[in-house]
Amino acid sequence: EESEETRVELFDYFDVGAGEEDAVEKVRRLFFANFSVSSSQEGEGEEDPASVDRLISLSYSEGMQGPELVNDYYSWSVSDYKEALVGRAEQALDNSIARNEKRMDAQIDAYEADVDARITRMREADEIKIKELVDSLNAEKKAIKSFREKRIRDLEEAERIASMMGIEKPTTPIDLGGQSSERDIIYTGINSQSGLPLYFMGTDALSSEREVVESNLENDVKNAEIIRIEKQIEEVRNNRQIEALEQRKENSPFVEEYNKMVQENIMMRANIVNVDDIRVAEVIHWAYQPSQPDSPRKALILALSLVLGGMVGLFLVFVVRMLHSVKGYREAKV
């Protein structure tokens, strides 16, 4: 399809007004009826499209700038074809980039969905872990309370024994005067501090300790295990991984496939296709004005006229004589 500029040039060559609609069709018929492209390798087997030589020829009347027209047409065709190739290459790059961008959006959407699922799973796991830790914490506190209640019962029992034995102040078996200091005596329910039964502490000390333990029976107390469990509960409640995932403003740096396609798009955008870098064809010989016209050949026409004229004259003489012979034969028969 010719551009407007090409049409004007053709009008100049064919001396046809560019403003007439029928002039376009006239130029098209005149040009393509006399324009031909042939292969110089015809009859030599299968052609190689990459290296075949083509011959462009144009039959034109006297006074037309035929060689200039062929050369200009060739230059325009090559230029137009190169631009078409560049356009196709750029379109292919644009299509590839657009496909990558759609896939990149899909990658981000899939990653965000995966992050949401991970957060949900981690929250559920944290809730289960917290409940387990709370159960352990309650069990530990219950064990401490049970220990206090047992201690109160032990103190009450020791206090009654001490009262019955008349022990008011802390004492030892030797002080009571009923035991030998040289014998090893084993007591049950001993005090952890002195190794003696609790009632040797005396009623005063036992009563004081019992009152203190009773007053603290419902109060919270923190031992090493409770402190450890409470620390774990706080850590699970403040899950920094979930916090980091929720505070992300951009997920693309964490999607490997997304980043690969970003690099691919950058590389494709760097592929600048230049018309000058495309080699479509190479001119072996530019069109030139022939030394003599291909047609009409006056000498050949004259020779052919003489030969054909003589042949026609002989034929007419033969026909005339044949007619006379037929007429004489008919008269003689009558």
GROMACS .gro file of N, CA and C in nm, residues 20-168:
model
  447
   20GLU      N    1  -0.680   1.368  -0.879
   20GLU     CA    2  -0.786   1.291  -0.940
   20GLU      C    3  -0.789   1.150  -0.881
   21GLU      N    4  -0.909   1.105  -0.841
   21GLU     CA    5  -0.919   0.972  -0.782
   21GLU      C    6  -0.889   0.863  -0.884
   22ASP      N    7  -0.937   0.881  -1.008
   22ASP     CA    8  -0.911   0.780  -1.109
   22ASP      C    9  -0.765   0.779  -1.152
   23ALA      N   10  -0.693   0.888  -1.121
   23ALA     CA   11  -0.551   0.893  -1.156
   23ALA      C   12  -0.473   0.790  -1.075
   24VAL      N   13  -0.515   0.767  -0.952
   24VAL     CA   14  -0.446   0.668  -0.868
   24VAL      C   15  -0.455   0.530  -0.932
   25GLU      N   16  -0.573   0.491  -0.972
   25GLU     CA   17  -0.591   0.362  -1.035
   25GLU      C   18  -0.519   0.354  -1.170
   26LYS      N   19  -0.516   0.466  -1.240
   26LYS     CA   20  -0.446   0.470  -1.368
   26LYS      C   21  -0.297   0.447  -1.349
   27VAL      N   22  -0.240   0.516  -1.252
   27VAL     CA   23  -0.097   0.497  -1.224
   27VAL      C   24  -0.070   0.355  -1.179
   28ARG      N   25  -0.159   0.300  -1.096
   28ARG     CA   26  -0.141   0.163  -1.048
   28ARG      C   27  -0.137   0.065  -1.166
   29ARG      N   28  -0.228   0.081  -1.262
   29ARG     CA   29  -0.232  -0.010  -1.377
   29ARG      C   30  -0.109   0.008  -1.465
   30LEU      N   31  -0.074   0.133  -1.493
   30LEU     CA   32   0.042   0.159  -1.578
   30LEU      C   33   0.171   0.104  -1.516
   31PHE      N   34   0.183   0.122  -1.386
   31PHE     CA   35   0.307   0.081  -1.319
   31PHE      C   36   0.318  -0.070  -1.311
   32PHE      N   37   0.216  -0.135  -1.257
   32PHE     CA   38   0.226  -0.279  -1.233
   32PHE      C   39   0.210  -0.360  -1.361
   33ALA      N   40   0.153  -0.300  -1.466
   33ALA     CA   41   0.145  -0.372  -1.593
   33ALA      C   42   0.280  -0.379  -1.661
   34ASN      N   43   0.367  -0.284  -1.633
   34ASN     CA   44   0.498  -0.279  -1.698
   34ASN      C   45   0.613  -0.311  -1.603
   35PHE      N   46   0.580  -0.342  -1.477
   35PHE     CA   47   0.683  -0.368  -1.377
   35PHE      C   48   0.688  -0.519  -1.351
   36SER      N   49   0.810  -0.575  -1.342
   36SER     CA   50   0.824  -0.718  -1.318
   36SER      C   51   0.948  -0.744  -1.234
   37VAL      N   52   0.941  -0.854  -1.159
   37VAL     CA   53   1.055  -0.900  -1.078
   37VAL      C   54   1.079  -1.045  -1.112
   38SER      N   55   1.199  -1.078  -1.152
   38SER     CA   56   1.234  -1.215  -1.190
   38SER      C   57   1.360  -1.257  -1.117
   39SER      N   58   1.378  -1.389  -1.109
   39SER     CA   59   1.495  -1.443  -1.040
   39SER      C   60   1.603  -1.475  -1.141
   40SER      N   61   1.726  -1.442  -1.106
   40SER     CA   62   1.838  -1.473  -1.194
   40SER      C   63   1.877  -1.619  -1.185
   41GLN      N   64   1.815  -1.696  -1.089
   41GLN     CA   65   1.847  -1.836  -1.071
   41GLN      C   66   1.738  -1.927  -1.126
   42GLU      N   67   1.647  -1.871  -1.205
   42GLU     CA   68   1.538  -1.951  -1.259
   42GLU      C   69   1.593  -2.063  -1.347
   43GLY      N   70   1.537  -2.184  -1.328
   43GLY     CA   71   1.581  -2.297  -1.407
   43GLY      C   72   1.706  -2.362  -1.351
   44GLU      N   73   1.758  -2.318  -1.239
   44GLU     CA   74   1.880  -2.374  -1.182
   44GLU      C   75   1.851  -2.452  -1.055
   45GLY      N   76   1.732  -2.503  -1.038
   45GLY     CA   77   1.698  -2.579  -0.919
   45GLY      C   78   1.627  -2.493  -0.816
   46GLU      N   79   1.619  -2.545  -0.696
   46GLU     CA   80   1.548  -2.476  -0.589
   46GLU      C   81   1.623  -2.351  -0.545
   47GLU      N   82   1.550  -2.242  -0.526
   47GLU     CA   83   1.612  -2.115  -0.489
   47GLU      C   84   1.639  -2.110  -0.339
   48ASP      N   85   1.744  -2.039  -0.304
   48ASP     CA   86   1.773  -2.011  -0.164
   48ASP      C   87   1.724  -1.870  -0.135
   49PRO      N   88   1.616  -1.854  -0.057
   49PRO     CA   89   1.560  -1.720  -0.035
   49PRO      C   90   1.658  -1.624   0.029
   50ALA      N   91   1.756  -1.677   0.100
   50ALA     CA   92   1.851  -1.590   0.170
   50ALA      C   93   1.956  -1.532   0.077
   51SER      N   94   1.977  -1.595  -0.040
   51SER     CA   95   2.086  -1.547  -0.127
   51SER      C   96   2.044  -1.532  -0.273
   52VAL      N   97   1.917  -1.542  -0.304
   52VAL     CA   98   1.874  -1.535  -0.442
   52VAL      C   99   1.887  -1.393  -0.495
   53ASP      N  100   1.927  -1.384  -0.620
   53ASP     CA  101   1.938  -1.254  -0.687
   53ASP      C  102   1.809  -1.229  -0.765
   54ARG      N  103   1.760  -1.108  -0.755
   54ARG     CA  104   1.636  -1.071  -0.824
   54ARG      C  105   1.667  -0.960  -0.926
   55LEU      N  106   1.593  -0.968  -1.035
   55LEU     CA  107   1.607  -0.867  -1.140
   55LEU      C  108   1.477  -0.788  -1.148
   56ILE      N  109   1.487  -0.657  -1.124
   56ILE     CA  110   1.371  -0.568  -1.132
   56ILE      C  111   1.375  -0.497  -1.266
   57SER      N  112   1.267  -0.507  -1.340
   57SER     CA  113   1.264  -0.444  -1.472
   57SER      C  114   1.134  -0.368  -1.492
   58LEU      N  115   1.140  -0.264  -1.576
   58LEU     CA  116   1.024  -0.180  -1.605
   58LEU      C  117   1.026  -0.142  -1.752
   59SER      N  118   0.915  -0.168  -1.818
   59SER     CA  119   0.899  -0.123  -1.957
   59SER      C  120   0.835   0.014  -1.955
   60TYR      N  121   0.897   0.112  -2.016
   60TYR     CA  122   0.845   0.249  -2.010
   60TYR      C  123   0.858   0.314  -2.147
   61SER      N  124   0.776   0.412  -2.167
   61SER     CA  125   0.774   0.481  -2.296
   61SER      C  126   0.882   0.588  -2.300
   62GLU      N  127   0.908   0.632  -2.420
   62GLU     CA  128   1.013   0.733  -2.439
   62GLU      C  129   0.973   0.864  -2.369
   63GLY      N  130   1.069   0.922  -2.301
   63GLY     CA  131   1.043   1.046  -2.230
   63GLY      C  132   1.019   1.025  -2.081
   64MET      N  133   0.988   0.901  -2.039
   64MET     CA  134   0.970   0.873  -1.896
   64MET      C  135   1.105   0.843  -1.832
   65GLN      N  136   1.120   0.885  -1.707
   65GLN     CA  137   1.244   0.860  -1.633
   65GLN      C  138   1.236   0.721  -1.571
   66GLY      N  139   1.250   0.621  -1.655
   66GLY     CA  140   1.235   0.483  -1.612
   66GLY      C  141   1.336   0.439  -1.508
   67PRO      N  142   1.466   0.454  -1.531
   67PRO     CA  143   1.566   0.410  -1.432
   67PRO      C  144   1.547   0.477  -1.296
   68GLU      N  145   1.521   0.609  -1.298
   68GLU     CA  146   1.500   0.679  -1.170
   68GLU      C  147   1.378   0.624  -1.098
   69LEU      N  148   1.273   0.591  -1.175
   69LEU     CA  149   1.152   0.536  -1.114
   69LEU      C  150   1.181   0.401  -1.049
   70VAL      N  151   1.254   0.314  -1.118
   70VAL     CA  152   1.286   0.181  -1.063
   70VAL      C  153   1.373   0.194  -0.938
   71ASN      N  154   1.475   0.283  -0.948
   71ASN     CA  155   1.564   0.300  -0.832
   71ASN      C  156   1.490   0.357  -0.712
   72ASP      N  157   1.405   0.456  -0.738
   72ASP     CA  158   1.328   0.514  -0.628
   72ASP      C  159   1.231   0.414  -0.569
   73TYR      N  160   1.170   0.334  -0.658
   73TYR     CA  161   1.076   0.234  -0.610
   73TYR      C  162   1.147   0.131  -0.523
   74TYR      N  163   1.266   0.090  -0.565
   74TYR     CA  164   1.343  -0.006  -0.487
   74TYR      C  165   1.379   0.054  -0.350
   75SER      N  166   1.428   0.176  -0.349
   75SER     CA  167   1.469   0.241  -0.223
   75SER      C  168   1.349   0.254  -0.129
   76TRP      N  169   1.236   0.295  -0.186
   76TRP     CA  170   1.116   0.309  -0.103
   76TRP      C  171   1.071   0.174  -0.050
   77SER      N  172   1.073   0.069  -0.133
   77SER     CA  173   1.029  -0.064  -0.091
   77SER      C  174   1.116  -0.117   0.022
   78VAL      N  175   1.250  -0.103   0.006
   78VAL     CA  176   1.341  -0.151   0.110
   78VAL      C  177   1.319  -0.075   0.239
   79SER      N  178   1.307   0.058   0.227
   79SER     CA  179   1.288   0.140   0.346
   79SER      C  180   1.156   0.106   0.416
   80ASP      N  181   1.050   0.091   0.334
   80ASP     CA  182   0.921   0.059   0.391
   80ASP      C  183   0.922  -0.079   0.456
   81TYR      N  184   0.990  -0.174   0.394
   81TYR     CA  185   0.996  -0.309   0.450
   81TYR      C  186   1.076  -0.310   0.580
   82LYS      N  187   1.185  -0.234   0.582
   82LYS     CA  188   1.264  -0.224   0.705
   82LYS      C  189   1.180  -0.166   0.818
   83GLU      N  190   1.107  -0.060   0.787
   83GLU     CA  191   1.021   0.001   0.889
   83GLU      C  192   0.914  -0.097   0.937
   84ALA      N  193   0.865  -0.178   0.842
   84ALA     CA  194   0.766  -0.279   0.881
   84ALA      C  195   0.828  -0.383   0.974
   85LEU      N  196   0.952  -0.425   0.943
   85LEU     CA  197   1.021  -0.522   1.028
   85LEU      C  198   1.047  -0.463   1.166
   86VAL      N  199   1.090  -0.337   1.169
   86VAL     CA  200   1.114  -0.271   1.298
   86VAL      C  201   0.984  -0.264   1.378
   87GLY      N  202   0.875  -0.229   1.309
   87GLY     CA  203   0.746  -0.222   1.377
   87GLY      C  204   0.704  -0.358   1.433
   88ARG      N  205   0.727  -0.464   1.354
   88ARG     CA  206   0.692  -0.598   1.403
   88ARG      C  207   0.777  -0.636   1.524
   89ALA      N  208   0.909  -0.606   1.515
   89ALA     CA  209   0.997  -0.638   1.628
   89ALA      C  210   0.956  -0.562   1.754
   90GLU      N  211   0.928  -0.433   1.736
   90GLU     CA  212   0.886  -0.352   1.852
   90GLU      C  213   0.753  -0.402   1.908
   91GLN      N  214   0.662  -0.442   1.818
   91GLN     CA  215   0.534  -0.494   1.864
   91GLN      C  216   0.551  -0.625   1.939
   92ALA      N  217   0.644  -0.710   1.888
   92ALA     CA  218   0.670  -0.836   1.958
   92ALA      C  219   0.727  -0.811   2.097
   93LEU      N  220   0.819  -0.714   2.107
   93LEU     CA  221   0.875  -0.679   2.239
   93LEU      C  222   0.767  -0.625   2.332
   94ASP      N  223   0.684  -0.535   2.276
   94ASP     CA  224   0.575  -0.478   2.358
   94ASP      C  225   0.480  -0.587   2.407
   95ASN      N  226   0.449  -0.683   2.318
   95ASN     CA  227   0.359  -0.791   2.357
   95ASN      C  228   0.421  -0.878   2.467
   96SER      N  229   0.552  -0.906   2.453
   96SER     CA  230   0.620  -0.987   2.554
   96SER      C  231   0.623  -0.914   2.687
   97ILE      N  232   0.650  -0.784   2.683
   97ILE     CA  233   0.652  -0.706   2.807
   97ILE      C  234   0.514  -0.702   2.871
   98ALA      N  235   0.410  -0.685   2.787
   98ALA     CA  236   0.273  -0.681   2.840
   98ALA      C  237   0.236  -0.815   2.904
   99ARG      N  238   0.275  -0.927   2.837
   99ARG     CA  239   0.247  -1.059   2.895
   99ARG      C  240   0.319  -1.076   3.028
  100ASN      N  241   0.445  -1.031   3.034
  100ASN     CA  242   0.520  -1.041   3.159
  100ASN      C  243   0.454  -0.959   3.270
  101GLU      N  244   0.406  -0.839   3.233
  101GLU     CA  245   0.343  -0.754   3.334
  101GLU      C  246   0.216  -0.819   3.390
  102LYS      N  247   0.140  -0.885   3.303
  102LYS     CA  248   0.021  -0.956   3.351
  102LYS      C  249   0.061  -1.071   3.443
  103ARG      N  250   0.165  -1.144   3.404
  103ARG     CA  251   0.213  -1.254   3.488
  103ARG      C  252   0.269  -1.201   3.619
  104MET      N  253   0.333  -1.085   3.616
  104MET     CA  254   0.385  -1.024   3.738
  104MET      C  255   0.272  -0.989   3.834
  105ASP      N  256   0.165  -0.932   3.779
  105ASP     CA  257   0.049  -0.901   3.864
  105ASP      C  258  -0.008  -1.028   3.924
  106ALA      N  259  -0.013  -1.135   3.844
  106ALA     CA  260  -0.065  -1.261   3.894
  106ALA      C  261   0.025  -1.318   4.004
  107GLN      N  262   0.158  -1.303   3.986
  107GLN     CA  263   0.252  -1.350   4.088
  107GLN      C  264   0.232  -1.276   4.220
  108ILE      N  265   0.213  -1.144   4.212
  108ILE     CA  266   0.191  -1.065   4.334
  108ILE      C  267   0.061  -1.106   4.402
  109ASP      N  268  -0.046  -1.124   4.322
  109ASP     CA  269  -0.174  -1.165   4.380
  109ASP      C  270  -0.162  -1.302   4.448
  110ALA      N  271  -0.092  -1.394   4.381
  110ALA     CA  272  -0.075  -1.527   4.440
  110ALA      C  273   0.008  -1.520   4.569
  111TYR      N  274   0.112  -1.436   4.568
  111TYR     CA  275   0.196  -1.424   4.687
  111TYR      C  276   0.117  -1.363   4.803
  112GLU      N  277   0.039  -1.260   4.774
  112GLU     CA  278  -0.041  -1.198   4.879
  112GLU      C  279  -0.142  -1.296   4.937
  113ALA      N  280  -0.201  -1.378   4.851
  113ALA     CA  281  -0.293  -1.481   4.901
  113ALA      C  282  -0.219  -1.581   4.989
  114ASP      N  283  -0.097  -1.616   4.948
  114ASP     CA  284  -0.017  -1.710   5.028
  114ASP      C  285   0.020  -1.648   5.163
  115VAL      N  286   0.055  -1.518   5.162
  115VAL     CA  287   0.088  -1.450   5.288
  115VAL      C  288  -0.032  -1.449   5.382
  116ASP      N  289  -0.150  -1.419   5.327
  116ASP     CA  290  -0.271  -1.419   5.410
  116ASP      C  291  -0.295  -1.557   5.470
  117ALA      N  292  -0.273  -1.661   5.389
  117ALA     CA  293  -0.293  -1.797   5.440
  117ALA      C  294  -0.189  -1.829   5.549
  118ARG      N  295  -0.065  -1.785   5.529
  118ARG     CA  296   0.039  -1.809   5.629
  118ARG      C  297   0.006  -1.738   5.760
  119ILE      N  298  -0.040  -1.614   5.751
  119ILE     CA  299  -0.076  -1.539   5.871
  119ILE      C  300  -0.189  -1.609   5.946
  120THR      N  301  -0.290  -1.656   5.871
  120THR     CA  302  -0.402  -1.726   5.933
  120THR      C  303  -0.354  -1.852   6.005
  121ARG      N  304  -0.265  -1.928   5.938
  121ARG     CA  305  -0.214  -2.051   6.000
  121ARG      C  306  -0.132  -2.018   6.125
  122MET      N  307  -0.047  -1.915   6.116
  122MET     CA  308   0.035  -1.879   6.232
  122MET      C  309  -0.051  -1.829   6.348
  123ARG      N  310  -0.155  -1.752   6.318
  123ARG     CA  311  -0.245  -1.705   6.424
  123ARG      C  312  -0.313  -1.823   6.493
  124GLU      N  313  -0.358  -1.917   6.415
  124GLU     CA  314  -0.423  -2.033   6.474
  124GLU      C  315  -0.324  -2.112   6.560
  125ALA      N  316  -0.202  -2.131   6.508
  125ALA     CA  317  -0.101  -2.203   6.586
  125ALA      C  318  -0.067  -2.127   6.714
  126ASP      N  319  -0.061  -1.993   6.707
  126ASP     CA  320  -0.032  -1.913   6.826
  126ASP      C  321  -0.144  -1.925   6.930
  127GLU      N  322  -0.267  -1.923   6.880
  127GLU     CA  323  -0.380  -1.936   6.973
  127GLU      C  324  -0.375  -2.070   7.046
  128ILE      N  325  -0.344  -2.175   6.972
  128ILE     CA  326  -0.333  -2.307   7.035
  128ILE      C  327  -0.219  -2.309   7.136
  129LYS      N  328  -0.104  -2.251   7.097
  129LYS     CA  329   0.012  -2.248   7.185
  129LYS      C  330  -0.018  -2.168   7.312
  130ILE      N  331  -0.085  -2.055   7.297
  130ILE     CA  332  -0.118  -1.972   7.415
  130ILE      C  333  -0.209  -2.048   7.510
  131LYS      N  334  -0.309  -2.116   7.454
  131LYS     CA  335  -0.399  -2.194   7.539
  131LYS      C  336  -0.324  -2.303   7.614
  132GLU      N  337  -0.229  -2.367   7.545
  132GLU     CA  338  -0.149  -2.471   7.610
  132GLU      C  339  -0.063  -2.412   7.721
  133LEU      N  340  -0.004  -2.296   7.695
  133LEU     CA  341   0.080  -2.231   7.796
  133LEU      C  342  -0.004  -2.184   7.915
  134VAL      N  343  -0.124  -2.131   7.886
  134VAL     CA  344  -0.213  -2.087   7.995
  134VAL      C  345  -0.252  -2.206   8.081
  135ASP      N  346  -0.278  -2.320   8.017
  135ASP     CA  347  -0.309  -2.440   8.094
  135ASP      C  348  -0.192  -2.479   8.183
  136SER      N  349  -0.069  -2.472   8.126
  136SER     CA  350   0.050  -2.504   8.205
  136SER      C  351   0.068  -2.405   8.320
  137LEU      N  352   0.040  -2.276   8.291
  137LEU     CA  353   0.052  -2.174   8.394
  137LEU      C  354  -0.048  -2.197   8.507
  138ASN      N  355  -0.173  -2.228   8.472
  138ASN     CA  356  -0.275  -2.254   8.573
  138ASN      C  357  -0.241  -2.379   8.654
  139ALA      N  358  -0.188  -2.480   8.585
  139ALA     CA  359  -0.150  -2.602   8.656
  139ALA      C  360  -0.036  -2.574   8.755
  140GLU      N  361   0.060  -2.490   8.712
  140GLU     CA  362   0.171  -2.456   8.802
  140GLU      C  363   0.122  -2.376   8.922
  141LYS      N  364   0.033  -2.282   8.898
  141LYS     CA  365  -0.022  -2.204   9.009
  141LYS      C  366  -0.104  -2.293   9.104
  142LYS      N  367  -0.179  -2.387   9.045
  142LYS     CA  368  -0.256  -2.479   9.127
  142LYS      C  369  -0.166  -2.567   9.210
  143ALA      N  370  -0.052  -2.608   9.152
  143ALA     CA  371   0.043  -2.691   9.226
  143ALA      C  372   0.102  -2.613   9.344
  144ILE      N  373   0.132  -2.484   9.321
  144ILE     CA  374   0.184  -2.402   9.431
  144ILE      C  375   0.082  -2.387   9.541
  145LYS      N  376  -0.044  -2.366   9.503
  145LYS     CA  377  -0.150  -2.354   9.603
  145LYS      C  378  -0.166  -2.484   9.680
  146SER      N  379  -0.159  -2.596   9.607
  146SER     CA  380  -0.170  -2.726   9.674
  146SER      C  381  -0.054  -2.746   9.772
  147PHE      N  382   0.066  -2.700   9.728
  147PHE     CA  383   0.181  -2.711   9.818
  147PHE      C  384   0.160  -2.627   9.944
  148ARG      N  385   0.104  -2.507   9.928
  148ARG     CA  386   0.077  -2.421  10.044
  148ARG      C  387  -0.026  -2.486  10.137
  149GLU      N  388  -0.129  -2.541  10.078
  149GLU     CA  389  -0.232  -2.606  10.160
  149GLU      C  390  -0.173  -2.723  10.237
  150LYS      N  391  -0.085  -2.800  10.173
  150LYS     CA  392  -0.020  -2.912  10.243
  150LYS      C  393   0.072  -2.859  10.354
  151ARG      N  394   0.138  -2.747  10.324
  151ARG     CA  395   0.227  -2.690  10.425
  151ARG      C  396   0.146  -2.645  10.547
  152ILE      N  397   0.030  -2.586  10.519
  152ILE     CA  398  -0.055  -2.543  10.632
  152ILE      C  399  -0.096  -2.663  10.716
  153ARG      N  400  -0.134  -2.772  10.650
  153ARG     CA  401  -0.174  -2.892  10.724
  153ARG      C  402  -0.056  -2.948  10.805
  154ASP      N  403   0.062  -2.947  10.745
  154ASP     CA  404   0.180  -2.995  10.816
  154ASP      C  405   0.211  -2.907  10.938
  155LEU      N  406   0.197  -2.775  10.917
  155LEU     CA  407   0.225  -2.683  11.027
  155LEU      C  408   0.123  -2.699  11.140
  156GLU      N  409  -0.006  -2.717  11.099
  156GLU     CA  410  -0.109  -2.737  11.201
  156GLU      C  411  -0.082  -2.864  11.283
  157GLU      N  412  -0.044  -2.971  11.214
  157GLU     CA  413  -0.015  -3.097  11.283
  157GLU      C  414   0.106  -3.082  11.375
  158ALA      N  415   0.210  -3.017  11.324
  158ALA     CA  416   0.330  -2.998  11.406
  158ALA      C  417   0.301  -2.906  11.525
  159GLU      N  418   0.213  -2.808  11.499
  159GLU     CA  419   0.179  -2.716  11.609
  159GLU      C  420   0.105  -2.790  11.721
  160ARG      N  421   0.016  -2.881  11.687
  160ARG     CA  422  -0.055  -2.957  11.789
  160ARG      C  423   0.040  -3.047  11.868
  161ILE      N  424   0.136  -3.109  11.794
  161ILE     CA  425   0.234  -3.195  11.861
  161ILE      C  426   0.320  -3.112  11.956
  162ALA      N  427   0.366  -2.994  11.907
  162ALA     CA  428   0.450  -2.909  11.991
  162ALA      C  429   0.375  -2.862  12.115
  163SER      N  430   0.245  -2.832  12.096
  163SER     CA  431   0.164  -2.788  12.211
  163SER      C  432   0.150  -2.900  12.313
  164MET      N  433   0.130  -3.023  12.263
  164MET     CA  434   0.116  -3.136  12.353
  164MET      C  435   0.247  -3.164  12.427
  165MET      N  436   0.362  -3.136  12.360
  165MET     CA  437   0.492  -3.162  12.421
  165MET      C  438   0.542  -3.041  12.500
  166GLY      N  439   0.466  -2.933  12.496
  166GLY     CA  440   0.505  -2.815  12.570
  166GLY      C  441   0.621  -2.741  12.510
  167ILE      N  442   0.638  -2.755  12.381
  167ILE     CA  443   0.749  -2.686  12.312
  167ILE      C  444   0.696  -2.556  12.257
  168GLU      N  445   0.739  -2.447  12.308
  168GLU     CA  446   0.696  -2.316  12.261
  168GLU      C  447   0.801  -2.249  12.175
   0.00000   0.00000   0.00000
